[in-house]
Amino acid sequence: MVMRSFIAIDINDRAIVDSIKKLQSDLESLNINLKMINPENIHITLQFLGDLINSEINILKRILSSVTFESFSCTLLKLGTFPNMNKISVIWIGIDSESSGKLLSLYDDIDKKIIDLNFQIKRNFFSPHVTIARLKDDKNKEKLQNYINENKGMNIGSQIIDNFKLKSSLLTSGGPIYEDISVYNVDLK
């Protein structure tokens, strides 16, 4: 069986999720053609793995269990876009610089282990963020640009990061359905 898979950190602090819902509601009120990410699916992607078969999943589960890290507080702040403000496709919330450094270290540890396995996955530049919406077309883009410029310094809140997950993604017409395959908690030694 083939599973579309990725490694991520869930954003599940209730206050942060509520703030993201409010932010998404504000964006929707702009009457722009946006596809909102389900707030219950908000996460920081550490590595997109693509389609993997069961034997690859089992190898990954074993390798990922050897990753160690200490828990840390992660602050979600700044509103931004990919690829840039002139050609918006994704609206995201950024991560504070100290947490970004810790996430980058965790990403590097995971990536090295995946490279050692000779997995054939596409590697992208890692930029810690959480995607909250996707822009479907450029109609009324100026409203969105103005909103982002007016709110780019916002602070959404902080969450303790104490695990990461190997997840599967089933794409449906109603949006992706994510399921945890394995959870990897901080090293408590």
Coordinates of N, CA and C in Angstrom, one line a residue:
M1 N 0.8 -1.2 0.0 CA 0.0 0.0 0.0 C 0.9 1.3 0.0
V2 N 0.5 2.3 -0.8 CA 1.2 3.5 -0.9 C 0.5 4.6 0.0
M3 N 1.4 5.3 0.7 CA 0.8 6.4 1.6 C 1.6 7.7 1.3
R4 N 0.8 8.8 1.0 CA 1.4 10.1 0.9 C 1.8 10.5 2.3
S5 N 3.0 10.8 2.5 CA 3.5 11.0 3.9 C 4.4 12.3 4.1
F6 N 4.4 12.7 5.3 CA 5.2 13.9 5.7 C 5.5 13.8 7.2
I7 N 6.5 14.6 7.6 CA 6.9 14.7 9.0 C 6.5 16.2 9.4
A8 N 5.8 16.3 10.5 CA 5.3 17.6 10.9 C 5.2 17.8 12.4
I9 N 5.0 19.0 12.8 CA 4.7 19.4 14.2 C 3.3 20.0 14.2
D10 N 2.4 19.4 14.9 CA 1.0 19.9 14.9 C 1.0 21.2 15.8
I11 N 0.2 22.2 15.3 CA -0.1 23.3 16.1 C -1.5 23.1 16.7
N12 N -1.5 22.7 18.0 CA -2.7 22.3 18.7 C -3.0 23.0 20.0
D13 N -2.2 24.1 20.3 CA -2.6 24.9 21.4 C -3.9 25.6 21.2
R14 N -4.9 25.4 22.0 CA -6.3 25.9 21.8 C -6.3 27.4 21.5
A15 N -5.5 28.2 22.3 CA -5.5 29.6 22.1 C -5.0 30.0 20.8
I16 N -3.9 29.3 20.3 CA -3.4 29.6 19.0 C -4.4 29.2 17.9
V17 N -5.0 28.1 18.0 CA -5.9 27.6 17.0 C -7.1 28.6 16.9
D18 N -7.6 29.1 18.1 CA -8.6 30.1 18.1 C -8.2 31.4 17.4
S19 N -7.0 31.8 17.7 CA -6.4 33.0 17.0 C -6.3 32.9 15.5
I20 N -5.9 31.7 15.1 CA -5.9 31.4 13.7 C -7.3 31.4 13.0
K21 N -8.2 30.8 13.7 CA -9.6 30.9 13.2 C -10.1 32.3 13.1
K22 N -9.8 33.2 14.0 CA -10.2 34.6 14.0 C -9.5 35.3 12.8
L23 N -8.2 35.0 12.6 CA -7.4 35.6 11.5 C -8.0 35.1 10.2
Q24 N -8.4 33.8 10.1 CA -9.0 33.3 8.8 C -10.3 34.0 8.6
S25 N -11.1 34.2 9.6 CA -12.4 34.9 9.5 C -12.2 36.3 9.0
D26 N -11.2 37.0 9.5 CA -10.9 38.3 9.0 C -10.5 38.3 7.5
L27 N -9.7 37.3 7.1 CA -9.3 37.2 5.7 C -10.5 36.9 4.9
E28 N -11.4 36.0 5.3 CA -12.6 35.7 4.5 C -13.5 36.9 4.3
S29 N -13.5 37.8 5.3 CA -14.4 39.0 5.2 C -13.9 40.0 4.1
L30 N -12.7 39.8 3.6 CA -12.1 40.6 2.6 C -12.8 40.3 1.2
N31 N -13.5 39.2 1.1 CA -14.1 38.7 -0.1 C -13.1 38.5 -1.2
I32 N -12.1 37.7 -0.8 CA -11.0 37.3 -1.7 C -11.2 35.8 -1.9
N33 N -10.8 35.3 -3.1 CA -11.0 33.9 -3.4 C -9.8 33.1 -2.7
L34 N -10.0 32.8 -1.4 CA -9.0 32.0 -0.7 C -9.5 30.6 -0.3
K35 N -8.6 29.7 -0.2 CA -8.9 28.4 0.3 C -8.3 28.3 1.7
M36 N -9.1 28.3 2.7 CA -8.6 28.3 4.1 C -8.1 26.9 4.5
I37 N -7.0 26.8 5.2 CA -6.6 25.5 5.8 C -7.4 25.3 7.0
N38 N -7.9 24.1 7.2 CA -8.7 23.7 8.3 C -7.8 23.9 9.6
P39 N -8.3 24.8 10.5 CA -7.4 25.1 11.7 C -7.0 23.8 12.5
E40 N -7.7 22.8 12.4 CA -7.4 21.5 13.1 C -6.2 20.8 12.3
N41 N -5.9 21.2 11.1 CA -4.8 20.6 10.3 C -3.6 21.5 10.3
I42 N -3.6 22.6 11.0 CA -2.4 23.5 11.0 C -1.2 22.8 11.6
H43 N -0.1 22.9 10.9 CA 1.2 22.3 11.3 C 2.4 22.9 10.7
I44 N 3.5 22.6 11.2 CA 4.8 23.0 10.6 C 5.4 21.8 9.9
T45 N 5.5 21.8 8.6 CA 6.0 20.7 7.9 C 7.6 20.7 8.0
L46 N 8.1 19.6 8.5 CA 9.5 19.4 8.6 C 10.1 18.8 7.3
Q47 N 9.3 17.9 6.8 CA 9.8 17.2 5.6 C 8.6 16.6 4.8
F48 N 8.4 16.9 3.6 CA 7.4 16.2 2.8 C 8.1 15.0 2.1
L49 N 7.5 13.8 2.3 CA 8.2 12.6 1.9 C 7.6 12.1 0.6
G50 N 6.3 12.4 0.2 CA 5.7 11.9 -1.0 C 5.1 10.6 -0.7
D51 N 4.9 9.8 -1.8 CA 4.3 8.5 -1.7 C 5.3 7.4 -1.3
L52 N 5.0 6.8 -0.1 CA 5.9 5.7 0.4 C 5.1 4.4 0.5
I53 N 5.8 3.3 0.4 CA 5.2 2.0 0.6 C 5.4 1.6 2.0
N54 N 4.7 0.6 2.5 CA 4.8 0.2 3.9 C 6.2 -0.1 4.4
S55 N 7.0 -0.8 3.5 CA 8.3 -1.1 4.0 C 9.2 0.1 4.2
E56 N 9.0 1.2 3.4 CA 9.7 2.4 3.6 C 9.2 3.1 4.9
I57 N 7.9 3.1 5.1 CA 7.3 3.7 6.3 C 7.9 3.0 7.6
N58 N 8.0 1.7 7.5 CA 8.5 0.9 8.7 C 10.0 1.3 8.9
I59 N 10.8 1.5 7.9 CA 12.2 1.9 8.0 C 12.2 3.3 8.6
L60 N 11.4 4.2 8.1 CA 11.4 5.5 8.6 C 11.0 5.6 10.1
K61 N 10.0 4.8 10.5 CA 9.5 4.8 11.9 C 10.7 4.4 12.8
R62 N 11.5 3.4 12.4 CA 12.6 3.0 13.2 C 13.7 4.1 13.2
I63 N 14.0 4.7 12.1 CA 15.1 5.7 12.1 C 14.6 7.0 12.8
L64 N 13.4 7.4 12.7 CA 12.9 8.6 13.3 C 12.9 8.5 14.8
S65 N 12.7 7.2 15.3 CA 12.7 7.0 16.8 C 14.1 7.3 17.4
S66 N 15.1 7.4 16.6 CA 16.5 7.7 17.1 C 16.8 9.2 17.1
V67 N 15.8 10.0 16.6 CA 16.0 11.5 16.7 C 15.7 12.0 18.1
T68 N 16.7 12.8 18.6 CA 16.5 13.3 20.0 C 16.5 14.8 19.9
F69 N 15.7 15.4 20.7 CA 15.7 16.9 20.9 C 15.0 17.3 22.2
E70 N 15.2 18.5 22.6 CA 14.6 19.0 23.8 C 13.4 19.8 23.5
S71 N 12.4 19.8 24.4 CA 11.2 20.6 24.1 C 11.6 22.1 24.2
F72 N 10.8 22.9 23.5 CA 11.1 24.4 23.4 C 9.8 25.1 23.2
S73 N 9.7 26.3 23.5 CA 8.6 27.2 23.2 C 8.7 27.8 21.9
C74 N 7.7 27.7 21.1 CA 7.7 28.2 19.7 C 6.6 29.3 19.6
T75 N 7.0 30.5 19.2 CA 6.1 31.6 19.0 C 5.8 31.8 17.5
L76 N 4.5 31.9 17.3 CA 4.0 32.1 15.9 C 3.7 33.6 15.8
L77 N 4.4 34.2 14.9 CA 4.3 35.6 14.6 C 4.5 36.0 13.2
K78 N 4.2 37.2 12.8 CA 4.4 37.7 11.5 C 3.4 37.0 10.5
L79 N 2.8 37.8 9.6 CA 2.0 37.3 8.6 C 2.8 37.5 7.3
G80 N 2.8 36.5 6.4 CA 3.6 36.7 5.2 C 3.0 35.8 4.1
T81 N 3.7 35.9 2.9 CA 3.2 35.2 1.7 C 4.4 34.5 1.0
F82 N 4.0 33.4 0.3 CA 4.9 32.8 -0.7 C 4.3 32.9 -2.0
P83 N 5.0 33.1 -3.1 CA 6.5 33.3 -3.1 C 6.9 34.7 -2.7
N84 N 6.0 35.7 -2.9 CA 6.2 37.1 -2.5 C 4.9 37.8 -2.5
M85 N 5.0 39.1 -2.1 CA 3.7 39.9 -2.0 C 3.1 40.3 -3.3
N86 N 3.9 40.2 -4.4 CA 3.4 40.6 -5.7 C 2.8 39.4 -6.4
K87 N 3.2 38.2 -6.0 CA 2.7 37.0 -6.6 C 2.3 36.0 -5.5
I88 N 1.2 36.3 -4.9 CA 0.8 35.5 -3.7 C 0.1 34.2 -4.1
S89 N 0.6 33.1 -3.5 CA -0.1 31.8 -3.6 C -0.4 31.2 -2.2
V90 N 0.4 31.5 -1.2 CA 0.3 31.0 0.1 C 0.3 32.1 1.1
I91 N -0.6 32.1 2.1 CA -0.5 33.0 3.2 C -0.1 32.2 4.4
W92 N 0.9 32.7 5.1 CA 1.5 31.9 6.3 C 1.7 32.8 7.5
I93 N 1.9 32.1 8.6 CA 2.3 32.7 9.8 C 3.7 32.2 10.1
G94 N 4.6 33.2 10.4 CA 6.0 32.8 10.7 C 6.3 32.3 12.1
I95 N 7.5 32.0 12.3 CA 8.0 31.5 13.6 C 9.1 32.4 14.1
D96 N 9.2 32.7 15.4 CA 10.2 33.5 15.9 C 11.6 32.9 15.6
S97 N 12.6 33.8 15.6 CA 14.0 33.4 15.1 C 14.6 32.3 16.0
E98 N 14.5 32.4 17.3 CA 15.1 31.4 18.2 C 14.4 30.0 17.9
S99 N 13.1 30.0 17.8 CA 12.4 28.7 17.6 C 12.8 28.2 16.2
S100 N 12.9 29.1 15.2 CA 13.3 28.7 13.8 C 14.6 28.0 13.8
G101 N 15.6 28.5 14.6 CA 16.9 27.9 14.7 C 16.7 26.4 15.3
K102 N 15.9 26.3 16.3 CA 15.7 24.9 16.9 C 15.0 24.0 15.9
L103 N 14.0 24.6 15.2 CA 13.3 23.8 14.1 C 14.3 23.4 13.0
L104 N 15.1 24.3 12.6 CA 16.1 24.0 11.6 C 17.1 22.9 12.1
S105 N 17.5 22.9 13.3 CA 18.3 21.9 13.9 C 17.6 20.5 13.8
L106 N 16.3 20.5 14.2 CA 15.6 19.3 14.2 C 15.4 18.8 12.7
Y107 N 15.1 19.7 11.8 CA 15.0 19.4 10.4 C 16.3 18.8 9.9
D108 N 17.4 19.4 10.2 CA 18.7 18.9 9.8 C 19.0 17.5 10.3
D109 N 18.7 17.2 11.6 CA 18.8 15.9 12.1 C 18.0 14.8 11.4
I110 N 16.7 15.2 11.1 CA 15.8 14.3 10.4 C 16.3 14.1 9.0
D111 N 16.7 15.2 8.3 CA 17.1 15.1 6.9 C 18.3 14.3 6.7
K112 N 19.3 14.4 7.7 CA 20.5 13.5 7.6 C 20.2 12.1 7.7
K113 N 19.3 11.7 8.5 CA 18.9 10.3 8.7 C 18.1 9.8 7.4
I114 N 17.3 10.7 6.8 CA 16.6 10.3 5.6 C 17.6 10.2 4.4
I115 N 18.6 11.1 4.3 CA 19.7 11.0 3.3 C 20.4 9.7 3.5
D116 N 20.8 9.3 4.7 CA 21.5 8.1 5.0 C 20.7 6.8 4.5
L117 N 19.4 7.0 4.4 CA 18.6 5.9 3.9 C 18.5 5.8 2.4
N118 N 19.0 6.8 1.7 CA 19.0 6.9 0.3 C 17.5 7.0 -0.2
F119 N 16.7 7.6 0.5 CA 15.3 7.9 0.1 C 15.3 8.9 -1.0
Q120 N 14.6 8.7 -2.1 CA 14.5 9.6 -3.2 C 13.3 10.6 -3.0
I121 N 13.6 11.6 -2.2 CA 12.5 12.6 -2.0 C 13.1 14.0 -2.4
K122 N 12.1 14.9 -2.8 CA 12.5 16.2 -3.2 C 12.8 17.0 -2.0
R123 N 14.0 17.7 -2.0 CA 14.4 18.5 -0.9 C 14.2 19.9 -1.2
N124 N 13.5 20.7 -0.4 CA 13.3 22.1 -0.6 C 14.0 22.9 0.5
F125 N 14.2 24.1 0.3 CA 14.7 25.0 1.3 C 13.7 25.0 2.5
F126 N 14.2 24.8 3.7 CA 13.3 24.8 4.9 C 13.1 26.2 5.4
S127 N 11.9 26.6 5.4 CA 11.5 27.9 6.0 C 10.4 27.7 7.0
P128 N 10.7 27.6 8.3 CA 9.6 27.3 9.3 C 8.4 28.3 9.2
H129 N 7.3 27.8 9.0 CA 6.0 28.6 8.9 C 4.8 27.6 9.1
V130 N 3.7 28.2 9.2 CA 2.4 27.5 9.2 C 1.5 28.1 8.1
T131 N 1.1 27.3 7.1 CA 0.2 27.8 6.1 C -1.2 27.9 6.6
I132 N -1.8 29.1 6.4 CA -3.2 29.2 6.9 C -4.2 29.4 5.7
A133 N -3.7 29.7 4.5 CA -4.6 29.9 3.4 C -3.9 29.9 2.1
R134 N -4.6 29.6 1.0 CA -4.0 29.6 -0.3 C -4.9 30.6 -1.2
L135 N -4.2 31.4 -2.0 CA -5.0 32.3 -2.9 C -5.3 31.6 -4.2
K136 N -6.6 31.6 -4.5 CA -7.0 30.9 -5.7 C -6.9 31.7 -7.0
D137 N -7.0 33.0 -6.9 CA -6.8 33.9 -8.0 C -6.4 35.3 -7.6
D138 N -6.1 36.2 -8.5 CA -5.5 37.5 -8.2 C -6.6 38.6 -8.0
K139 N -7.9 38.2 -8.1 CA -9.0 39.2 -8.0 C -8.9 39.8 -6.6
N140 N -8.9 41.1 -6.5 CA -8.9 41.8 -5.2 C -7.6 41.6 -4.4
K141 N -6.6 41.2 -5.1 CA -5.3 41.0 -4.5 C -4.8 42.2 -3.6
E142 N -5.1 43.4 -4.1 CA -4.7 44.6 -3.4 C -5.2 44.6 -2.0
K143 N -6.5 44.2 -1.8 CA -7.1 44.1 -0.4 C -6.3 43.2 0.5
L144 N -5.9 42.1 -0.1 CA -5.1 41.1 0.7 C -3.7 41.7 1.0
Q145 N -3.1 42.3 0.0 CA -1.8 42.9 0.3 C -1.9 44.0 1.4
N146 N -2.9 44.8 1.3 CA -3.1 45.9 2.4 C -3.3 45.2 3.7
Y147 N -4.1 44.2 3.8 CA -4.4 43.5 5.1 C -3.1 42.9 5.7
I148 N -2.3 42.3 4.8 CA -1.1 41.7 5.3 C -0.1 42.8 5.7
N149 N 0.0 43.8 5.0 CA 0.9 44.9 5.4 C 0.5 45.5 6.7
E150 N -0.8 45.7 6.9 CA -1.3 46.3 8.2 C -1.2 45.3 9.4
N151 N -1.1 44.0 9.1 CA -1.1 43.0 10.2 C 0.2 42.2 10.2
K152 N 1.2 42.5 9.5 CA 2.4 41.6 9.3 C 3.1 41.4 10.6
G153 N 3.0 42.4 11.6 CA 3.7 42.2 12.9 C 3.0 41.5 14.0
M154 N 1.8 40.9 13.6 CA 1.0 40.2 14.7 C 1.7 39.1 15.4
N155 N 1.4 38.9 16.6 CA 1.9 37.8 17.4 C 0.7 36.9 17.7
I156 N 0.7 35.7 17.2 CA -0.4 34.7 17.4 C -0.4 34.0 18.8
G157 N 0.8 33.7 19.3 CA 0.9 33.0 20.5 C 2.1 32.0 20.5
S158 N 2.3 31.4 21.7 CA 3.4 30.4 21.8 C 2.8 29.0 22.2
Q159 N 3.5 28.0 21.7 CA 3.2 26.6 22.0 C 4.5 25.9 22.4
I160 N 4.4 25.0 23.3 CA 5.5 24.1 23.6 C 5.6 23.0 22.6
I161 N 6.8 22.9 22.0 CA 7.0 21.8 21.0 C 7.7 20.7 21.7
D162 N 7.0 19.6 21.9 CA 7.6 18.4 22.6 C 7.5 17.1 21.8
N163 N 7.0 17.2 20.5 CA 7.0 16.0 19.7 C 6.9 16.4 18.2
F164 N 7.2 15.5 17.4 CA 7.0 15.6 15.9 C 6.3 14.3 15.5
K165 N 5.7 14.3 14.3 CA 4.9 13.2 13.9 C 5.2 12.8 12.5
L166 N 5.2 11.5 12.2 CA 5.1 11.0 10.9 C 3.7 10.8 10.5
K167 N 3.2 11.5 9.5 CA 1.8 11.6 9.2 C 1.5 11.1 7.7
S168 N 0.3 10.7 7.5 CA -0.2 10.4 6.2 C -1.2 11.4 5.8
S169 N -1.3 11.6 4.5 CA -2.2 12.6 3.9 C -3.1 12.0 2.8
L170 N -4.4 12.0 3.0 CA -5.3 11.5 2.0 C -5.9 12.7 1.4
L171 N -5.7 12.9 0.1 CA -6.3 14.1 -0.6 C -7.7 13.7 -1.0
T172 N -8.7 14.6 -0.6 CA -10.1 14.5 -0.9 C -10.6 15.8 -1.5
S173 N -11.8 15.7 -2.1 CA -12.3 17.0 -2.7 C -12.7 18.0 -1.6
G174 N -12.9 17.5 -0.3 CA -13.1 18.4 0.8 C -11.9 18.9 1.5
G175 N -10.7 18.5 1.0 CA -9.5 18.9 1.6 C -8.7 17.7 2.1
P176 N -7.5 17.8 2.5 CA -6.7 16.7 2.9 C -7.2 16.1 4.3
I177 N -7.0 14.8 4.5 CA -7.3 14.2 5.8 C -6.0 13.7 6.3
Y178 N -5.5 14.2 7.4 CA -4.3 13.8 8.0 C -4.5 12.7 9.1
E179 N -3.5 11.8 9.1 CA -3.6 10.8 10.2 C -2.2 10.6 10.7
D180 N -2.0 10.5 12.0 CA -0.7 10.2 12.6 C -0.4 8.7 12.4
I181 N 0.8 8.5 11.9 CA 1.4 7.2 11.7 C 2.2 6.8 13.0
S182 N 3.1 7.8 13.4 CA 3.9 7.6 14.6 C 4.1 9.0 15.2
V183 N 4.3 9.0 16.5 CA 4.6 10.2 17.3 C 5.9 10.0 18.0
Y184 N 6.8 11.1 17.9 CA 8.1 11.0 18.5 C 8.2 12.1 19.5
N185 N 8.3 11.7 20.8 CA 8.3 12.7 21.8 C 9.8 13.1 22.2
V186 N 9.9 14.2 22.9 CA 11.2 14.6 23.3 C 11.9 13.5 24.1
D187 N 13.2 13.7 24.1 CA 14.1 12.7 24.9 C 14.0 13.1 26.4
L188 N 13.5 12.3 27.2 CA 13.4 12.6 28.6 C 14.5 12.0 29.5
K189 N 15.6 11.7 28.9 CA 16.7 11.1 29.6 C 17.4 12.1 30.6

